[in-house]
Coordinates of C-alpha atoms in Angstrom, one line a residue:
M1 CA 15.6 16.2 -5.3
Q2 CA 15.1 16.6 -9.1
F3 CA 13.1 14.3 -11.4
E4 CA 16.1 13.7 -13.1
D5 CA 17.7 12.1 -10.4
L6 CA 14.8 9.6 -10.2
P7 CA 14.7 6.1 -11.8
L8 CA 11.8 7.1 -14.0
N9 CA 11.2 6.6 -18.1
E10 CA 13.3 8.3 -20.0
D11 CA 10.7 9.1 -22.4
L12 CA 8.8 10.4 -19.3
L13 CA 11.5 12.4 -18.1
D14 CA 11.6 14.3 -22.1
A15 CA 8.3 15.5 -21.5
L16 CA 8.8 16.8 -17.9
Y17 CA 11.8 18.6 -19.5
D18 CA 9.6 19.8 -21.7
M19 CA 7.4 21.0 -19.3
R20 CA 9.6 22.3 -17.2
F21 CA 9.1 19.9 -14.3
E22 CA 12.7 20.3 -12.7
N23 CA 12.4 19.8 -8.6
C24 CA 10.1 17.1 -7.5
T25 CA 7.7 18.8 -4.6
P26 CA 8.0 16.7 -1.0
V27 CA 5.3 14.4 -1.7
Q28 CA 6.2 13.6 -5.0
E29 CA 9.9 13.0 -3.2
Q30 CA 8.8 11.0 -0.8
C31 CA 6.0 9.1 -2.8
I32 CA 7.5 8.1 -6.0
P33 CA 10.3 5.9 -4.9
P34 CA 8.4 3.2 -3.6
I35 CA 5.8 3.2 -5.7
L36 CA 8.5 2.3 -8.3
D37 CA 9.1 -0.4 -5.8
G38 CA 6.0 -1.9 -6.0
R39 CA 4.8 -1.0 -2.5
D40 CA 0.8 0.0 -1.7
V41 CA 1.4 3.6 -0.4
I42 CA -1.0 5.7 1.8
G43 CA -0.3 9.5 1.1
I44 CA -1.5 12.3 3.2
A45 CA -1.4 15.6 1.4
Q46 CA -3.5 18.6 0.5
T47 CA -4.8 19.7 -3.2
G48 CA -2.3 21.6 -4.8
T49 CA 1.0 19.7 -3.6
G50 CA 1.7 17.6 -6.8
K51 CA -0.3 14.5 -6.1
T52 CA -1.3 13.6 -9.2
A53 CA 2.5 13.4 -10.4
A54 CA 3.2 11.4 -7.6
Y55 CA 1.3 8.2 -8.2
L56 CA 0.9 9.1 -12.1
L57 CA 4.9 9.0 -12.9
P58 CA 6.0 6.2 -11.4
V59 CA 3.0 4.2 -12.1
L60 CA 3.4 5.3 -16.2
T61 CA 7.1 4.2 -15.8
L62 CA 5.7 0.5 -14.4
L63 CA 3.6 0.0 -17.4
K64 CA 6.1 1.0 -19.9
E65 CA 9.1 -1.0 -18.2
K66 CA 7.7 -4.1 -17.2
A67 CA 5.3 -6.3 -19.4
H68 CA 2.0 -5.7 -19.0
D69 CA -1.8 -7.6 -20.7
P70 CA -2.4 -4.8 -23.7
S71 CA -5.8 -6.4 -23.5
A72 CA -6.6 -5.4 -20.0
V73 CA -6.7 -2.3 -17.6
N74 CA -3.8 -2.6 -16.1
C75 CA -4.3 0.7 -14.2
L76 CA -7.5 1.9 -12.8
V77 CA -7.4 5.8 -11.3
I78 CA -10.6 6.5 -9.3
A79 CA -11.2 10.0 -8.3
P80 CA -14.4 11.8 -6.4
T81 CA -15.8 13.8 -9.3
R82 CA -15.9 14.4 -12.9
E83 CA -13.7 17.8 -12.6
L84 CA -11.0 15.9 -11.1
A85 CA -11.3 12.5 -13.3
R86 CA -10.7 15.2 -16.4
Q87 CA -7.8 17.0 -14.7
I88 CA -6.3 13.6 -14.2
D89 CA -6.6 12.5 -17.9
Q90 CA -5.2 15.7 -19.0
A91 CA -2.2 15.7 -16.9
L92 CA -2.1 12.0 -18.1
Q93 CA -2.1 13.3 -21.7
G94 CA 0.7 15.5 -21.3
F95 CA 2.8 12.9 -19.0
A96 CA 2.3 10.2 -21.8
Y97 CA 3.1 12.4 -24.6
Y98 CA 6.5 10.5 -25.7
M99 CA 5.3 7.1 -24.6
D100 CA 3.3 4.4 -26.3
I101 CA 0.4 4.6 -23.4
N102 CA -3.4 5.2 -23.8
G103 CA -5.8 6.4 -21.0
V104 CA -9.7 6.7 -20.9
A105 CA -11.7 8.9 -19.1
I106 CA -14.9 7.5 -18.0
Y107 CA -17.3 9.4 -15.9
G108 CA -21.1 10.1 -15.6
G109 CA -23.2 13.0 -17.2
N110 CA -22.7 11.8 -20.9
D111 CA -25.6 10.6 -23.1
G112 CA -25.5 7.4 -24.7
I113 CA -23.4 7.6 -27.3
R114 CA -20.7 8.2 -24.4
Y115 CA -21.6 5.2 -22.6
E116 CA -21.2 3.2 -25.8
Q117 CA -17.7 4.5 -26.6
E118 CA -16.7 4.1 -22.6
R119 CA -17.8 0.4 -23.0
R120 CA -15.8 -0.3 -25.9
S121 CA -13.1 1.1 -24.4
L122 CA -13.0 -1.5 -21.5
S123 CA -13.9 -4.2 -23.2
T124 CA -10.9 -4.1 -25.8
G125 CA -8.5 -3.1 -22.8
A126 CA -6.5 0.3 -21.3
D127 CA -3.3 1.2 -20.1
I128 CA -4.8 3.2 -17.8
V129 CA -8.7 4.4 -16.8
V130 CA -9.3 7.4 -15.1
A131 CA -13.0 7.6 -13.7
T132 CA -15.5 8.0 -11.0
P133 CA -17.3 5.8 -8.9
G134 CA -21.0 5.7 -10.2
R135 CA -19.8 5.2 -13.8
L136 CA -17.7 2.5 -12.3
I137 CA -20.4 0.8 -11.1
T138 CA -22.8 1.5 -13.7
H139 CA -20.2 -0.8 -16.0
L140 CA -19.5 -3.7 -13.7
S141 CA -23.5 -4.1 -13.2
L142 CA -23.6 -4.6 -16.8
G143 CA -20.8 -6.8 -17.2
S144 CA -18.9 -4.3 -19.7
A145 CA -15.8 -4.0 -17.3
D146 CA -13.5 -6.4 -16.5
F147 CA -10.6 -5.7 -13.5
S148 CA -9.7 -9.1 -12.4
R149 CA -6.2 -8.3 -14.3
T150 CA -5.6 -4.7 -13.3
T151 CA -2.5 -4.3 -11.3
H152 CA -2.8 -1.1 -10.2
L153 CA -5.4 0.7 -8.2
I154 CA -5.2 4.7 -7.2
L155 CA -7.7 6.0 -4.8
D156 CA -7.5 9.7 -5.6
E157 CA -9.2 12.0 -2.7
A158 CA -10.3 9.0 -0.6
D159 CA -11.6 11.2 2.1
R160 CA -13.7 13.1 -0.1
M161 CA -14.8 10.1 -1.7
L162 CA -16.0 8.5 1.7
D163 CA -17.9 12.1 2.7
M164 CA -20.1 11.5 -0.6
G165 CA -20.9 8.1 0.4
F166 CA -19.1 6.2 -1.7
Y167 CA -17.9 3.5 0.6
E168 CA -19.8 0.6 -0.8
D169 CA -19.0 1.8 -4.1
I170 CA -14.9 1.8 -3.7
M171 CA -15.7 -2.1 -2.2
T172 CA -17.7 -3.4 -4.9
I173 CA -15.2 -2.1 -7.4
V174 CA -12.0 -3.8 -5.1
K175 CA -13.7 -7.0 -4.9
A176 CA -13.4 -7.3 -8.9
M177 CA -9.7 -7.2 -8.3
P178 CA -7.1 -9.2 -7.9
D179 CA -5.4 -9.3 -4.0
D180 CA -1.9 -9.0 -5.7
R181 CA -2.4 -5.3 -6.9
Q182 CA -1.0 -2.5 -6.0
T183 CA -2.7 0.0 -4.2
I184 CA -2.0 3.5 -3.7
L185 CA -4.2 5.7 -1.6
F186 CA -4.1 9.7 -1.8
S187 CA -6.4 11.9 1.2
A188 CA -6.5 15.5 2.5
T189 CA -7.0 13.9 5.8
M190 CA -6.7 10.8 7.7
P191 CA -9.8 9.9 9.4
P192 CA -10.8 6.8 10.9
K193 CA -12.9 5.6 7.9
I194 CA -9.9 6.1 6.3
A195 CA -7.5 4.0 8.1
E196 CA -10.7 1.4 7.8
L197 CA -10.6 1.4 4.2
A198 CA -6.6 1.1 4.0
R199 CA -6.6 -1.7 6.4
G200 CA -9.2 -3.8 4.3
I201 CA -7.3 -3.3 0.7
M202 CA -4.2 -2.6 1.3
N203 CA -1.0 -4.9 1.7
N204 CA 1.5 -3.3 4.8
P205 CA 1.5 0.2 2.9
V206 CA 4.2 2.9 3.3
E207 CA 2.6 5.8 4.8
V208 CA 3.7 9.4 3.4
S209 CA 2.3 12.5 6.1
I210 CA 2.7 16.0 4.3
A211 CA 2.1 18.5 7.4
V212 CA -1.2 20.6 6.5
S213 CA -0.5 23.7 5.4
K214 CA -2.0 26.8 6.6
P215 CA -3.4 29.1 4.3
A216 CA -0.7 31.2 2.0
E217 CA 0.4 34.4 3.6
G218 CA -0.9 36.4 0.6
I219 CA -4.3 35.3 1.5
R220 CA -6.2 38.6 4.2
Q221 CA -8.7 36.2 6.1
S222 CA -11.7 38.0 8.1
V223 CA -14.6 36.6 9.4
Y224 CA -18.0 38.1 9.6
L225 CA -20.2 37.1 13.1
C226 CA -23.6 37.0 11.5
R227 CA -27.3 36.0 11.5
E228 CA -28.1 34.0 8.9
A229 CA -31.0 35.7 7.0
D230 CA -28.0 38.7 7.0
K231 CA -25.5 36.4 4.6
T232 CA -26.7 37.6 1.5
R233 CA -26.8 41.5 2.6
I234 CA -23.4 41.5 3.8
I235 CA -22.2 39.6 0.4
E236 CA -24.0 42.5 -1.3
H237 CA -22.0 45.2 0.9
I238 CA -18.7 43.2 -0.1
F239 CA -19.6 43.8 -3.5
T240 CA -19.8 47.3 -2.8
L241 CA -16.5 48.2 -1.4
T242 CA -15.1 45.8 -4.6
K243 CA -15.7 44.8 -7.6
P244 CA -16.7 41.5 -7.5
E245 CA -14.2 39.8 -10.3
R246 CA -12.9 36.6 -9.9
V247 CA -14.8 35.4 -6.6
I248 CA -15.9 31.9 -5.6
I249 CA -18.5 31.9 -2.9
F250 CA -18.7 28.2 -1.3
A251 CA -21.9 27.5 0.2
G252 CA -22.7 24.3 2.0
S253 CA -25.5 22.6 0.1
K254 CA -26.5 22.6 -3.4
L255 CA -30.5 24.1 -2.3
K256 CA -28.5 27.1 -0.9
V257 CA -26.2 27.3 -3.7
K258 CA -29.4 27.6 -6.3
E259 CA -30.5 29.8 -3.8
L260 CA -28.1 32.5 -3.4
N261 CA -27.2 32.1 -7.6
I262 CA -31.0 33.5 -7.9
S263 CA -30.2 36.0 -5.5
L264 CA -27.6 37.2 -6.8
K265 CA -28.8 37.4 -10.3
R266 CA -31.7 39.4 -9.4
A267 CA -29.2 41.9 -7.7
G268 CA -27.7 42.4 -10.9
Y269 CA -24.4 40.5 -10.5
N270 CA -22.8 38.4 -13.7
V271 CA -23.0 34.7 -11.4
E272 CA -23.6 31.6 -12.1
A273 CA -23.7 28.6 -10.0
M274 CA -21.7 25.1 -10.2
H275 CA -23.5 21.6 -8.4
S276 CA -23.3 18.2 -8.8
D277 CA -27.1 18.4 -9.9
L278 CA -26.0 19.9 -13.3
E279 CA -25.6 18.1 -16.5
Q280 CA -22.3 17.8 -17.4
P281 CA -22.3 19.9 -20.3
E282 CA -23.4 22.6 -18.6
R283 CA -20.6 22.3 -15.8
D284 CA -18.5 22.5 -18.4
R285 CA -20.1 25.3 -20.1
V286 CA -19.9 26.8 -16.6
M287 CA -16.2 26.0 -16.0
A288 CA -15.3 27.4 -19.0
G289 CA -16.7 30.7 -19.0
F290 CA -15.3 31.0 -15.5
K291 CA -12.0 30.5 -16.7
A292 CA -12.3 32.9 -19.8
R293 CA -13.4 35.8 -17.3
Q294 CA -17.0 35.9 -19.3
I295 CA -18.4 35.0 -15.5
D296 CA -17.1 36.9 -12.6
I297 CA -19.0 35.1 -9.8
L298 CA -18.9 31.3 -8.8
V299 CA -21.0 29.9 -6.4
A300 CA -20.4 26.6 -5.9
T301 CA -20.6 23.5 -3.5
D302 CA -17.0 21.9 -2.3
I303 CA -17.3 20.5 -5.5
V304 CA -14.3 23.1 -6.9
A305 CA -12.4 23.8 -3.5
R306 CA -10.1 20.4 -4.7
G307 CA -8.8 19.6 -8.2
I308 CA -9.8 22.9 -9.9
D309 CA -7.2 25.1 -11.0
I310 CA -7.8 28.4 -11.4
D311 CA -4.8 30.4 -10.3
D312 CA -6.2 34.5 -10.5
I313 CA -9.0 34.0 -7.9
T314 CA -9.1 37.4 -6.3
L315 CA -11.7 36.5 -3.1
V316 CA -13.1 33.5 -1.6
V317 CA -16.6 33.8 0.6
N318 CA -17.6 30.9 3.1
F319 CA -21.4 31.7 2.8
D320 CA -21.3 28.7 5.2
A321 CA -18.2 28.1 7.6
P322 CA -17.2 24.4 6.7
R323 CA -17.7 21.5 8.6
D324 CA -14.6 20.3 8.6
A325 CA -11.7 22.8 9.8
E326 CA -9.5 21.5 6.7
D327 CA -11.6 22.0 4.0
Y328 CA -11.3 25.7 5.2
V329 CA -7.6 25.4 4.0
H330 CA -9.0 23.9 0.3
R331 CA -11.6 26.3 0.3
V332 CA -9.4 29.5 0.5
G333 CA -6.5 28.3 -0.9
R334 CA -8.4 29.3 -4.0
T335 CA -7.0 32.2 -4.0
A336 CA -3.2 33.8 -3.6
R337 CA -2.1 31.2 -5.9
A338 CA 1.2 31.4 -7.6
G339 CA 2.3 34.4 -5.4
R340 CA -0.6 36.5 -5.7
E341 CA -2.4 38.4 -3.1
G342 CA -6.5 37.3 -2.3
R343 CA -8.6 37.9 0.1
A344 CA -11.1 35.2 1.9
V345 CA -14.3 36.1 4.1
T346 CA -16.2 33.7 6.0
L347 CA -20.1 34.7 7.1
V348 CA -20.4 32.6 10.5
G349 CA -23.9 32.5 11.5
E350 CA -25.3 31.1 14.8
K351 CA -24.9 27.8 13.9
D352 CA -20.9 27.9 12.5
R353 CA -19.5 29.1 15.8
I354 CA -18.6 25.9 16.4
H355 CA -17.2 24.9 13.2
L356 CA -15.2 28.5 13.7
R357 CA -13.2 27.6 16.6
D358 CA -12.4 24.2 14.6
I359 CA -10.8 26.2 12.6
E360 CA -9.3 28.9 14.1
K361 CA -7.6 25.5 16.6
L362 CA -6.1 24.2 13.3
L363 CA -4.7 27.4 12.0
E364 CA -3.5 28.3 16.0
A365 CA -4.5 31.5 15.4
E366 CA -7.7 33.6 16.2
I367 CA -8.9 35.0 12.2
P368 CA -9.5 38.8 12.5
R369 CA -13.8 40.1 12.6
E370 CA -15.5 42.2 10.5
E371 CA -17.5 45.1 11.8
L372 CA -21.2 44.4 10.4
P373 CA -22.6 46.6 7.8
E374 CA -25.6 48.9 8.4
G375 CA -29.0 47.0 9.0
C376 CA -27.2 44.0 10.0
V377 CA -27.1 42.9 13.9
A378 CA -25.2 40.9 15.2
P379 CA -26.4 37.9 17.2
S380 CA -26.2 37.0 20.5
P381 CA -23.7 35.1 22.1
F382 CA -24.2 31.4 23.2
A383 CA -25.5 31.1 26.7
P384 CA -23.3 28.0 28.6
S385 CA -24.7 24.9 27.5
R386 CA -26.7 22.2 30.5
E387 CA -23.8 20.1 29.9
G388 CA -21.4 22.7 31.4
H389 CA -19.5 22.8 28.0
G390 CA -20.3 26.0 26.4
G391 CA -19.7 29.8 27.2
G392 CA -16.9 31.1 24.9
R393 CA -16.5 35.1 24.7
S394 CA -18.9 37.1 23.3
G395 CA -18.2 37.7 19.4
H396 CA -15.8 34.6 19.1
G397 CA -18.7 31.9 19.5
G398 CA -18.8 29.6 22.5
R399 CA -19.1 26.0 21.9
Q400 CA -22.8 24.4 21.4
R401 CA -24.2 21.9 23.9
G402 CA -20.8 20.3 24.9
G403 CA -19.4 19.8 21.2
K404 CA -16.3 18.4 21.4
G405 CA -13.4 20.3 20.0
R406 CA -11.7 19.0 16.4
G407 CA -8.6 19.8 14.6
G408 CA -5.3 20.3 15.6
R409 CA -2.2 21.2 13.3
R410 CA -1.3 17.4 11.9
G411 CA 2.1 16.9 11.7
G412 CA 4.4 15.9 8.7
S413 CA 5.5 12.2 9.0
R414 CA 7.0 9.4 7.0
K415 CA 7.0 5.4 7.5
E416 CA 10.0 3.9 6.3
M417 CA 11.3 6.7 4.4
A418 CA 13.2 9.7 6.0
P419 CA 11.6 12.9 4.7
T420 CA 13.8 15.3 2.6
K421 CA 13.9 18.8 1.6
A422 CA 12.3 19.4 -2.1
T423 CA 10.6 22.6 -3.7
A424 CA 8.2 22.8 -6.4
S425 CA 8.7 25.3 -9.3
S426 CA 6.2 28.5 -9.6
A427 CA 3.9 28.4 -12.5
S428 CA 1.7 29.7 -15.2
D429 CA -1.9 29.9 -14.7
E430 CA -2.4 28.2 -18.5
T431 CA -4.3 24.9 -19.1
T432 CA -4.1 23.9 -22.5
P433 CA -4.4 20.6 -23.8
A434 CA -1.3 17.6 -23.7
L435 CA 2.1 19.2 -22.2
S436 CA 0.8 22.3 -20.9
A437 CA -2.2 20.9 -19.6
A438 CA -0.6 18.8 -17.1
T439 CA 1.8 21.1 -16.1
A440 CA -1.0 23.1 -15.2
A441 CA -3.1 20.3 -13.4
S442 CA -0.5 18.5 -11.5
G443 CA 0.9 20.6 -8.9
N444 CA 4.6 21.4 -10.2
L445 CA 5.0 25.0 -11.6
S446 CA 7.0 26.8 -14.7
A447 CA 7.8 30.4 -15.1
E448 CA 5.7 32.6 -17.6
G449 CA 6.2 33.6 -20.7
E450 CA 9.9 31.5 -20.8
K451 CA 9.6 29.2 -23.9
P452 CA 10.5 25.0 -22.6
R453 CA 14.1 24.6 -22.6
R454 CA 15.5 21.3 -24.8
R455 CA 17.0 18.3 -22.8
K456 CA 20.4 18.3 -23.7
H457 CA 21.6 14.9 -23.0
R458 CA 18.8 13.5 -24.8
G459 CA 18.8 16.0 -28.0
G460 CA 15.7 18.0 -26.8
R461 CA 12.1 17.4 -27.5
R462 CA 11.5 14.9 -30.1
R463 CA 9.0 15.7 -33.0
G464 CA 5.7 13.3 -33.3
G465 CA 5.3 12.2 -29.7
K466 CA 4.0 8.7 -29.8
G467 CA 1.8 9.1 -26.4
R468 CA -1.6 8.4 -27.1
S469 CA -4.6 9.4 -24.4
R470 CA -8.4 7.7 -25.4
D471 CA -11.6 9.3 -24.4
A472 CA -13.9 7.2 -24.7
G473 CA -12.7 5.1 -27.3
T474 CA -11.4 7.6 -29.2
D475 CA -7.3 7.1 -30.1
V476 CA -6.4 10.9 -30.0
Q477 CA -2.8 12.6 -30.7
P478 CA -1.9 15.2 -28.2
T479 CA -1.4 18.8 -29.7
P480 CA 1.8 19.4 -29.4
A481 CA 3.2 21.8 -26.5
P482 CA 3.0 25.5 -27.6
S483 CA 6.1 27.6 -27.8
E484 CA 5.4 29.1 -25.0
A485 CA 4.3 28.0 -20.8

């Protein structure tokens, strides 16, 4: 299905045409119609499937074509991290380029001046507010935010927010909103907590489930079964075989990220760390440096696993196997994007073997094992547990203390609307402001080096777009789209 086939606002279609958005992704095709009908929607789909456009496009159409209060916050989008909130706001600028729609981005890690700008923006009203939960709670507790007239609530990466402990914050925000709002929830997984949240805040939602995909075929996956003490040595061994460029290393905790960053710096590598303890200016500096190839290696927590668009990553290293098998797909999916090839290496220590079992169960395949470098000693296989559920093959990893296996491929299904086939375009790796920024952020992709085409029946792209995107109280005219994608 093409965007032209959907009853989207004409000004919005002009922006999509300029960004070379033609075909809907499956999640967009299945979610946009019920959202336009005013239904509550639960979307279960991975990062990178075009979820941002799946909710922003219909909501922008509803705000433009239906009467709403200009002094109220009409749509609230909540995201788990500052990076994702900024990316959503960036996409909003592009989509609303020709529309008289204003947006406000609100997230922590800023100074008092920024907070005062946010407060003024909330008090005067905004069409769309994109925010993190903690910052919203601060504004609510100080009385500077009023969501009593908000008509649309969107929860993006809801499973990630619950993992980060934001359940109570979300419920506090929801209680400040009217009961007759439209609620849209997107999540990569559907654990019981998400189902409980949906039952509590949604009204007869339409459910859209896109199957959890396996890693791209262009990713060469492998595993080192090793001792915890040898992990850093193995990483240095990998870097002796291939020069480290465009590398992301995922670790399971902020402490490990900090320690590994120090170890690699001492070894002479061009490396920086990304974790939630960094102040926002420092996080911006690190990400900008990595995107600009000024930093070769980024050591990070899962803050980078979702919602960050960098298309030319060559190697992903899991310093720790992720506890959730589906997070493995998110992590390794940072490489081999836009048709490229990449490599994903997972270091499986003594405590990680049960997680490896879950990952391989989800992938329905065994990940190839690598030989340990000289000086590293293979860990002893687990003995069967007393409960009788242990064992496992030597070198593959048995289950610990009768732990129950998780995973299993999640099938795609759709309630009330039959799924149809759709294809996404391909894309460049540019993330410039306004129109080209949204192209990179939304999950729809365009061919590199080609000039934007004109939408013939509307006379093509018009000069002097009316779209406004306010960042913390300041009206900003988005930069016109560049002549090349």
